[in-house]
Amino acid sequence: MKAIIALSALAASLHATAAANAQQATVQSERVALIADVVAQGLQNPWGMDFLPDGAVIVTERPGRIRILTRDGLSQPVAGVPEVAARGQGGLLDIVAAPDFATSNLVFFSYSEPGSGGAGTAVARAKLLRDGDTARLENIEVIFTMAKKTGVNRHFGSRLVIAPDGALFVTTGDRGEKDRAQDMRDHAGAVLRIGQDGSVPGDNPSPDGSANLPEIWSKGHRNPQGAAWDPVLGGLLTVEHGDRGGDEVNQPRAGRNYGWPIISYGVTYGGERIGVGTEAPGYEQPLYYWDPSIAPSGLASYQGEMFPEWNGDLLVGSLKFELLVRLDRDGTGKILGEERMLEGEFGRIRDVNVAPDGAIWLLTDESDGRIIRLSRAD
């Protein structure tokens, strides 16, 4: 409750500032009217964000900076962020606060880690300490690092989700080398599941590493850039980029293979068929797919008081079409259809988050990136 009150106070302050600066718009969706407030701007390619118990918001910038948004605006960059390989699609990526942040001050963040051979997806945890207008990271620990680094500068993933049991899910891309997604001795093209200290949970599919690398939860993913815990289905959901067509919503399950590049609903950028087609024995089907591609990034399962009409629905950002997709679901979690909102209004939607008060927060992936808050107009 304290987090909701604190965030609501921040939101009220930012809403008033946005209105005064004419950074506000009303948007009519199928079921409800929304107010879109631009609550911060001037960020360089923001990538991930999360909410802190005192109402502040932490956000990453891909070149390698963490900023904190309060009533006073955006902070100066947080000190102590480790070096990132800010090249191509790489850099500082997702960030989440630990469930016990109020007492532990722990945050987890993913990034493209430079090293021998190039770069690879890594995850670190650190204490975020704040003193007035300044903040710093201390006690940084790298709790996961992709074993095989390459000079390819695309398809790093990478979203972080802390499950109700405390396990940390990490998504990785195929690093632009599609066959790596089917190599069970490679962390690429996978959903990984680790403890918050980097340990391997004993109920992972192969915790001893005999069948596949012990951190691997599922394989056959191309480039998942959205992930969320879904209370409706009681598990993790991801959205991932296809090639030319074939963007997917998946429910990664332990030990399952989601097909890339053996099966796909897309084709290559040259128009050729991928693998054996759209299905094959031993490979899972997506819950939903897009053709043509929307280039999805960011995913939230909506549960909140502000928009009861959308409870249980999924919200997905689109880079390509610069819009927000609402996937309408029934009570069983079956996707019935979609609504597209905000097309071309704000730019490339990189991340989607639901705040404790039920408002929806978006990041736009631009050189002058923005944070946008969607609230109920009435």
Tab-separated table of C-alpha atoms in Angstrom:
chain	number	residue	atom	x	y	z
A	1	MET	CA	0.000	0.000	0.000
A	2	LYS	CA	2.855	2.416	0.808
A	3	ALA	CA	4.305	1.834	-2.668
A	4	ILE	CA	0.959	2.655	-4.288
A	5	ILE	CA	0.566	5.863	-2.280
A	6	ALA	CA	4.141	6.942	-3.007
A	7	LEU	CA	3.855	6.209	-6.721
A	8	SER	CA	0.465	7.944	-6.915
A	9	ALA	CA	2.003	11.056	-5.377
A	10	LEU	CA	4.829	10.945	-7.915
A	11	ALA	CA	2.340	10.391	-10.726
A	12	ALA	CA	0.195	13.349	-9.638
A	13	SER	CA	3.257	15.607	-9.637
A	14	LEU	CA	4.414	14.360	-13.058
A	15	HIS	CA	0.876	14.601	-14.465
A	16	ALA	CA	0.654	18.256	-13.442
A	17	THR	CA	4.087	18.964	-14.915
A	18	ALA	CA	3.162	17.229	-18.171
A	19	ALA	CA	-0.072	19.229	-18.447
A	20	ALA	CA	1.755	22.480	-17.809
A	21	ASN	CA	4.296	21.651	-20.498
A	22	ALA	CA	1.664	20.466	-23.000
A	23	GLN	CA	3.162	16.969	-22.920
A	24	GLN	CA	-0.213	15.329	-22.534
A	25	ALA	CA	-2.744	13.739	-24.889
A	26	THR	CA	-6.092	11.972	-24.623
A	27	VAL	CA	-6.400	8.641	-26.441
A	28	GLN	CA	-9.618	6.737	-27.048
A	29	SER	CA	-9.299	2.954	-26.944
A	30	GLU	CA	-12.052	0.444	-27.649
A	31	ARG	CA	-13.128	0.268	-24.014
A	32	VAL	CA	-11.789	3.300	-22.183
A	33	ALA	CA	-10.343	6.779	-22.700
A	34	LEU	CA	-6.716	7.243	-21.664
A	35	ILE	CA	-4.538	10.180	-20.749
A	36	ALA	CA	-0.969	9.839	-22.001
A	37	ASP	CA	1.497	11.940	-20.020
A	38	VAL	CA	5.099	12.346	-21.160
A	39	VAL	CA	6.641	12.312	-17.682
A	40	ALA	CA	10.306	12.346	-18.742
A	41	GLN	CA	12.295	12.863	-21.913
A	42	GLY	CA	15.870	13.319	-23.060
A	43	LEU	CA	16.859	9.726	-22.329
A	44	GLN	CA	19.245	8.033	-24.746
A	45	ASN	CA	17.692	4.769	-25.929
A	46	PRO	CA	16.019	3.782	-22.641
A	47	TRP	CA	15.575	0.011	-22.427
A	48	GLY	CA	14.187	-1.195	-19.092
A	49	MET	CA	12.501	0.187	-15.997
A	50	ASP	CA	11.047	-0.778	-12.633
A	51	PHE	CA	9.340	0.823	-9.631
A	52	LEU	CA	10.874	1.335	-6.191
A	53	PRO	CA	8.922	1.176	-2.914
A	54	ASP	CA	9.267	4.916	-2.252
A	55	GLY	CA	7.613	5.777	-5.575
A	56	ALA	CA	10.791	6.422	-7.570
A	57	VAL	CA	11.335	4.769	-10.947
A	58	ILE	CA	14.644	3.276	-12.113
A	59	VAL	CA	15.394	3.240	-15.831
A	60	THR	CA	18.319	2.080	-17.961
A	61	GLU	CA	19.838	3.778	-20.990
A	62	ARG	CA	21.475	1.444	-23.499
A	63	PRO	CA	24.827	3.323	-23.663
A	64	GLY	CA	25.394	2.256	-20.039
A	65	ARG	CA	23.552	4.543	-17.625
A	66	ILE	CA	20.957	4.051	-14.884
A	67	ARG	CA	18.745	7.026	-14.001
A	68	ILE	CA	16.168	7.537	-11.247
A	69	LEU	CA	12.917	9.429	-11.835
A	70	THR	CA	11.421	11.277	-8.842
A	71	ARG	CA	9.198	14.343	-8.381
A	72	ASP	CA	12.307	16.410	-9.026
A	73	GLY	CA	12.805	14.818	-12.460
A	74	LEU	CA	15.533	12.555	-13.775
A	75	SER	CA	18.621	12.089	-11.668
A	76	GLN	CA	22.178	12.286	-12.853
A	77	PRO	CA	23.535	8.873	-13.927
A	78	VAL	CA	23.962	6.401	-11.084
A	79	ALA	CA	27.653	5.842	-10.303
A	80	GLY	CA	29.323	2.453	-10.451
A	81	VAL	CA	27.642	0.890	-13.492
A	82	PRO	CA	30.067	-1.657	-15.004
A	83	GLU	CA	31.415	-1.368	-18.541
A	84	VAL	CA	28.965	-2.505	-21.209
A	85	ALA	CA	29.492	-3.331	-24.883
A	86	ALA	CA	27.306	-0.532	-26.245
A	87	ARG	CA	27.421	-1.562	-29.886
A	88	GLY	CA	24.576	-2.349	-32.263
A	89	GLN	CA	21.716	-3.760	-30.181
A	90	GLY	CA	23.997	-4.254	-27.184
A	91	GLY	CA	24.448	-2.159	-24.075
A	92	LEU	CA	22.740	-1.819	-20.708
A	93	LEU	CA	19.412	-3.613	-21.015
A	94	ASP	CA	16.807	-4.623	-18.435
A	95	ILE	CA	16.593	-3.827	-14.712
A	96	VAL	CA	14.401	-5.090	-11.849
A	97	ALA	CA	14.312	-4.345	-8.142
A	98	ALA	CA	14.432	-7.261	-5.726
A	99	PRO	CA	11.090	-8.054	-4.055
A	100	ASP	CA	12.707	-7.130	-0.704
A	101	PHE	CA	14.335	-3.958	-2.055
A	102	ALA	CA	13.007	-1.906	0.873
A	103	THR	CA	15.428	-3.759	3.152
A	104	SER	CA	18.061	-5.199	0.781
A	105	ASN	CA	18.457	-2.343	-1.749
A	106	LEU	CA	19.236	-5.017	-4.362
A	107	VAL	CA	18.676	-4.515	-8.069
A	108	PHE	CA	19.346	-6.920	-10.951
A	109	PHE	CA	20.332	-5.753	-14.413
A	110	SER	CA	21.260	-7.382	-17.717
A	111	TYR	CA	23.744	-6.084	-20.251
A	112	SER	CA	26.014	-7.044	-23.125
A	113	GLU	CA	29.237	-7.893	-21.324
A	114	PRO	CA	32.524	-7.300	-23.166
A	115	GLY	CA	35.059	-10.103	-23.039
A	116	SER	CA	37.245	-12.473	-24.974
A	117	GLY	CA	35.831	-12.892	-28.479
A	118	GLY	CA	33.377	-9.994	-28.304
A	119	ALA	CA	30.321	-9.723	-26.058
A	120	GLY	CA	27.527	-11.799	-24.579
A	121	THR	CA	24.488	-11.359	-22.352
A	122	ALA	CA	25.264	-11.139	-18.632
A	123	VAL	CA	23.310	-10.445	-15.445
A	124	ALA	CA	24.599	-8.663	-12.356
A	125	ARG	CA	23.161	-7.712	-9.008
A	126	ALA	CA	24.177	-4.776	-6.845
A	127	LYS	CA	23.040	-2.580	-3.991
A	128	LEU	CA	21.494	0.690	-5.162
A	129	LEU	CA	22.329	3.284	-2.516
A	130	ARG	CA	20.863	6.785	-2.615
A	131	ASP	CA	21.995	9.873	-0.740
A	132	GLY	CA	19.929	12.921	-1.577
A	133	ASP	CA	20.349	13.703	-5.273
A	134	THR	CA	23.103	11.156	-5.854
A	135	ALA	CA	23.052	7.369	-6.154
A	136	ARG	CA	25.579	4.626	-6.702
A	137	LEU	CA	25.879	0.873	-7.162
A	138	GLU	CA	27.904	-1.072	-4.622
A	139	ASN	CA	28.834	-4.744	-4.109
A	140	ILE	CA	28.355	-5.579	-7.787
A	141	GLU	CA	28.276	-9.321	-8.474
A	142	VAL	CA	27.992	-10.880	-11.934
A	143	ILE	CA	25.636	-13.797	-11.299
A	144	PHE	CA	25.373	-15.045	-14.885
A	145	THR	CA	27.507	-14.653	-17.975
A	146	MET	CA	27.051	-16.218	-21.395
A	147	ALA	CA	29.945	-18.621	-21.877
A	148	LYS	CA	30.392	-18.006	-25.617
A	149	LYS	CA	31.033	-14.382	-26.593
A	150	THR	CA	31.130	-13.210	-30.217
A	151	GLY	CA	31.625	-10.021	-32.197
A	152	VAL	CA	28.030	-10.073	-33.509
A	153	ASN	CA	26.221	-6.998	-32.175
A	154	ARG	CA	22.593	-8.155	-32.222
A	155	HIS	CA	20.071	-10.439	-30.501
A	156	PHE	CA	21.180	-10.184	-26.873
A	157	GLY	CA	17.622	-10.616	-25.509
A	158	SER	CA	17.194	-9.641	-22.677
A	159	ARG	CA	14.443	-9.409	-20.084
A	160	LEU	CA	14.511	-10.245	-16.399
A	161	VAL	CA	11.533	-11.590	-14.431
A	162	ILE	CA	11.509	-12.596	-10.762
A	163	ALA	CA	8.972	-15.391	-10.300
A	164	PRO	CA	6.777	-15.748	-7.194
A	165	ASP	CA	9.077	-18.519	-5.928
A	166	GLY	CA	12.043	-16.122	-6.108
A	167	ALA	CA	13.732	-17.663	-9.149
A	168	LEU	CA	15.117	-15.246	-11.746
A	169	PHE	CA	14.209	-15.801	-15.398
A	170	VAL	CA	16.576	-14.386	-18.029
A	171	THR	CA	15.890	-14.318	-21.770
A	172	THR	CA	18.726	-14.480	-24.290
A	173	GLY	CA	18.705	-14.062	-28.057
A	174	ASP	CA	20.397	-16.328	-30.589
A	175	ARG	CA	23.085	-13.627	-31.035
A	176	GLY	CA	22.341	-13.455	-34.760
A	177	GLU	CA	23.623	-17.013	-35.225
A	178	LYS	CA	20.408	-18.982	-35.483
A	179	ASP	CA	21.776	-22.507	-35.011
A	180	ARG	CA	22.927	-21.561	-31.516
A	181	ALA	CA	19.261	-21.599	-30.436
A	182	GLN	CA	19.251	-25.411	-30.878
A	183	ASP	CA	22.617	-26.077	-29.221
A	184	MET	CA	21.907	-27.377	-25.715
A	185	ARG	CA	25.481	-26.563	-24.647
A	186	ASP	CA	24.992	-22.893	-25.505
A	187	HIS	CA	23.147	-20.236	-23.465
A	188	ALA	CA	22.017	-18.386	-26.623
A	189	GLY	CA	18.423	-18.499	-27.868
A	190	ALA	CA	17.065	-19.565	-24.504
A	191	VAL	CA	15.093	-18.770	-21.410
A	192	LEU	CA	17.343	-19.298	-18.399
A	193	ARG	CA	16.308	-19.823	-14.778
A	194	ILE	CA	18.702	-19.101	-11.929
A	195	GLY	CA	18.609	-18.198	-8.259
A	196	GLN	CA	19.018	-14.586	-7.215
A	197	ASP	CA	22.604	-15.441	-6.274
A	198	GLY	CA	23.276	-17.089	-9.637
A	199	SER	CA	22.877	-20.645	-8.335
A	200	VAL	CA	21.035	-23.312	-10.338
A	201	PRO	CA	17.626	-24.318	-8.920
A	202	GLY	CA	17.383	-28.035	-8.236
A	203	ASP	CA	14.131	-28.332	-10.196
A	204	ASN	CA	15.573	-26.947	-13.446
A	205	PRO	CA	15.272	-29.376	-16.396
A	206	SER	CA	18.928	-30.481	-16.143
A	207	PRO	CA	20.473	-29.034	-12.962
A	208	ASP	CA	23.495	-31.351	-13.203
A	209	GLY	CA	24.196	-30.291	-16.787
A	210	SER	CA	23.906	-33.829	-18.179
A	211	ALA	CA	21.227	-33.060	-20.794
A	212	ASN	CA	21.881	-29.360	-21.366
A	213	LEU	CA	23.532	-26.437	-19.624
A	214	PRO	CA	22.099	-26.300	-16.094
A	215	GLU	CA	20.742	-22.731	-16.340
A	216	ILE	CA	18.602	-23.559	-19.401
A	217	TRP	CA	14.841	-23.592	-18.837
A	218	SER	CA	13.754	-23.695	-22.501
A	219	LYS	CA	15.390	-23.389	-25.918
A	220	GLY	CA	14.553	-22.553	-29.523
A	221	HIS	CA	13.967	-18.817	-28.999
A	222	ARG	CA	15.132	-16.241	-31.558
A	223	ASN	CA	15.260	-12.953	-29.632
A	224	PRO	CA	12.834	-12.559	-26.699
A	225	GLN	CA	12.705	-8.867	-25.740
A	226	GLY	CA	9.573	-9.061	-23.628
A	227	ALA	CA	8.823	-11.267	-20.631
A	228	ALA	CA	6.389	-11.200	-17.729
A	229	TRP	CA	4.979	-13.447	-15.039
A	230	ASP	CA	1.351	-14.208	-15.896
A	231	PRO	CA	-0.982	-14.972	-12.961
A	232	VAL	CA	-3.688	-16.136	-15.383
A	233	LEU	CA	-1.663	-19.068	-16.725
A	234	GLY	CA	0.518	-19.309	-13.645
A	235	GLY	CA	3.807	-19.087	-15.480
A	236	LEU	CA	6.237	-17.055	-17.534
A	237	LEU	CA	5.226	-15.533	-20.871
A	238	THR	CA	7.586	-14.106	-23.500
A	239	VAL	CA	7.310	-12.181	-26.745
A	240	GLU	CA	10.061	-12.599	-29.298
A	241	HIS	CA	11.103	-11.303	-32.673
A	242	GLY	CA	10.632	-13.517	-35.684
A	243	ASP	CA	12.495	-13.032	-38.941
A	244	ARG	CA	10.271	-11.557	-41.641
A	245	GLY	CA	7.007	-12.411	-39.927
A	246	GLY	CA	6.605	-14.920	-37.140
A	247	ASP	CA	6.864	-12.717	-34.032
A	248	GLU	CA	5.579	-14.923	-31.219
A	249	VAL	CA	3.960	-14.998	-27.796
A	250	ASN	CA	5.212	-18.096	-25.971
A	251	GLN	CA	4.716	-19.764	-22.612
A	252	PRO	CA	8.183	-21.201	-21.890
A	253	ARG	CA	7.916	-24.485	-20.016
A	254	ALA	CA	10.669	-26.507	-18.420
A	255	GLY	CA	12.644	-28.521	-20.948
A	256	ARG	CA	10.521	-27.515	-23.947
A	257	ASN	CA	11.826	-26.418	-27.350
A	258	TYR	CA	10.121	-23.521	-29.141
A	259	GLY	CA	11.480	-24.348	-32.545
A	260	TRP	CA	13.705	-21.570	-33.827
A	261	PRO	CA	15.115	-22.012	-36.499
A	262	ILE	CA	13.525	-25.418	-37.224
A	263	ILE	CA	9.977	-24.067	-37.330
A	264	SER	CA	8.677	-20.532	-37.777
A	265	TYR	CA	5.620	-18.657	-39.038
A	266	GLY	CA	7.932	-16.209	-40.822
A	267	VAL	CA	10.315	-16.357	-43.750
A	268	THR	CA	13.850	-15.072	-44.161
A	269	TYR	CA	14.377	-11.446	-45.115
A	270	GLY	CA	15.068	-12.825	-48.610
A	271	GLY	CA	11.643	-14.494	-48.671
A	272	GLU	CA	12.820	-18.098	-48.240
A	273	ARG	CA	11.142	-20.687	-46.012
A	274	ILE	CA	12.676	-21.172	-42.574
A	275	GLY	CA	13.455	-24.730	-41.520
A	276	VAL	CA	10.736	-27.291	-42.183
A	277	GLY	CA	7.766	-24.929	-41.978
A	278	THR	CA	5.371	-23.942	-39.222
A	279	GLU	CA	5.287	-27.128	-37.143
A	280	ALA	CA	7.168	-30.337	-36.462
A	281	PRO	CA	7.126	-33.071	-33.795
A	282	GLY	CA	8.981	-32.114	-30.617
A	283	TYR	CA	8.583	-28.349	-31.035
A	284	GLU	CA	6.069	-26.135	-29.247
A	285	GLN	CA	3.539	-23.883	-30.941
A	286	PRO	CA	3.242	-20.206	-29.958
A	287	LEU	CA	0.187	-18.957	-28.124
A	288	TYR	CA	-0.077	-16.211	-30.754
A	289	TYR	CA	1.964	-14.871	-33.647
A	290	TRP	CA	2.153	-11.856	-35.916
A	291	ASP	CA	2.660	-11.884	-39.675
A	292	PRO	CA	3.723	-9.308	-40.750
A	293	SER	CA	6.029	-8.641	-37.832
A	294	ILE	CA	5.366	-5.851	-35.347
A	295	ALA	CA	8.880	-6.134	-33.791
A	296	PRO	CA	7.627	-6.725	-30.219
A	297	SER	CA	9.518	-5.464	-27.186
A	298	GLY	CA	8.196	-5.261	-23.662
A	299	LEU	CA	5.364	-7.332	-22.195
A	300	ALA	CA	3.006	-6.953	-19.248
A	301	SER	CA	0.149	-9.079	-17.971
A	302	TYR	CA	-2.341	-6.479	-16.814
A	303	GLN	CA	-3.656	-6.850	-13.286
A	304	GLY	CA	-4.751	-3.547	-11.797
A	305	GLU	CA	-7.539	-1.393	-10.442
A	306	MET	CA	-7.186	1.480	-12.905
A	307	PHE	CA	-8.335	-0.488	-15.959
A	308	PRO	CA	-10.566	-3.345	-14.745
A	309	GLU	CA	-11.758	-3.786	-18.361
A	310	TRP	CA	-8.271	-5.053	-19.209
A	311	ASN	CA	-7.629	-7.359	-16.273
A	312	GLY	CA	-6.031	-10.543	-17.574
A	313	ASP	CA	-5.094	-9.015	-20.935
A	314	LEU	CA	-1.545	-8.744	-22.275
A	315	LEU	CA	0.142	-5.491	-23.271
A	316	VAL	CA	2.950	-5.597	-25.853
A	317	GLY	CA	5.117	-2.798	-27.234
A	318	SER	CA	5.893	-2.539	-30.936
A	319	LEU	CA	9.092	-1.043	-32.283
A	320	LYS	CA	8.244	-1.324	-35.984
A	321	PHE	CA	4.768	0.222	-35.913
A	322	GLU	CA	5.362	2.474	-32.878
A	323	LEU	CA	2.294	1.295	-31.004
A	324	LEU	CA	0.945	-0.551	-27.996
A	325	VAL	CA	-0.913	-3.836	-28.558
A	326	ARG	CA	-3.540	-5.110	-26.166
A	327	LEU	CA	-4.133	-8.846	-26.515
A	328	ASP	CA	-7.680	-9.592	-25.385
A	329	ARG	CA	-7.953	-12.835	-23.387
A	330	ASP	CA	-10.726	-14.860	-21.850
A	331	GLY	CA	-10.684	-16.210	-18.298
A	332	THR	CA	-8.621	-19.239	-19.303
A	333	GLY	CA	-5.876	-17.097	-20.843
A	334	LYS	CA	-6.821	-17.852	-24.450
A	335	ILE	CA	-5.991	-14.946	-26.769
A	336	LEU	CA	-9.141	-13.841	-28.604
A	337	GLY	CA	-7.843	-10.907	-30.628
A	338	GLU	CA	-5.918	-7.665	-30.441
A	339	GLU	CA	-6.348	-3.905	-30.231
A	340	ARG	CA	-3.673	-1.510	-31.485
A	341	MET	CA	-3.251	1.846	-29.743
A	342	LEU	CA	-1.018	4.937	-29.921
A	343	GLU	CA	0.219	4.129	-33.432
A	344	GLY	CA	2.848	6.694	-34.405
A	345	GLU	CA	2.046	8.895	-31.398
A	346	PHE	CA	5.253	8.564	-29.392
A	347	GLY	CA	7.756	6.408	-31.259
A	348	ARG	CA	9.215	2.932	-30.847
A	349	ILE	CA	7.781	1.297	-27.719
A	350	ARG	CA	10.646	-0.576	-26.047
A	351	ASP	CA	9.206	-1.529	-22.663
A	352	VAL	CA	5.784	-1.867	-21.016
A	353	ASN	CA	5.189	-1.897	-17.254
A	354	VAL	CA	2.206	-1.872	-14.919
A	355	ALA	CA	2.714	0.387	-11.885
A	356	PRO	CA	1.436	-0.487	-8.391
A	357	ASP	CA	-1.462	1.972	-8.868
A	358	GLY	CA	-2.523	0.250	-12.119
A	359	ALA	CA	-1.231	2.909	-14.515
A	360	ILE	CA	0.720	1.723	-17.567
A	361	TRP	CA	4.224	3.054	-18.134
A	362	LEU	CA	6.025	2.912	-21.475
A	363	LEU	CA	9.566	3.563	-22.688
A	364	THR	CA	10.340	4.796	-26.192
A	365	ASP	CA	13.593	3.619	-27.747
A	366	GLU	CA	14.856	6.803	-29.350
A	367	SER	CA	17.961	8.963	-29.080
A	368	ASP	CA	15.601	11.384	-27.299
A	369	GLY	CA	13.701	8.656	-25.483
A	370	ARG	CA	10.674	9.294	-23.308
A	371	ILE	CA	8.799	7.783	-20.386
A	372	ILE	CA	5.043	7.834	-20.902
A	373	ARG	CA	2.373	7.153	-18.304
A	374	LEU	CA	-1.108	6.007	-19.367
A	375	SER	CA	-3.888	6.674	-16.874
A	376	ARG	CA	-7.670	6.663	-16.986
A	377	ALA	CA	-9.204	9.805	-18.454
A	378	ASP	CA	-12.363	9.636	-16.344
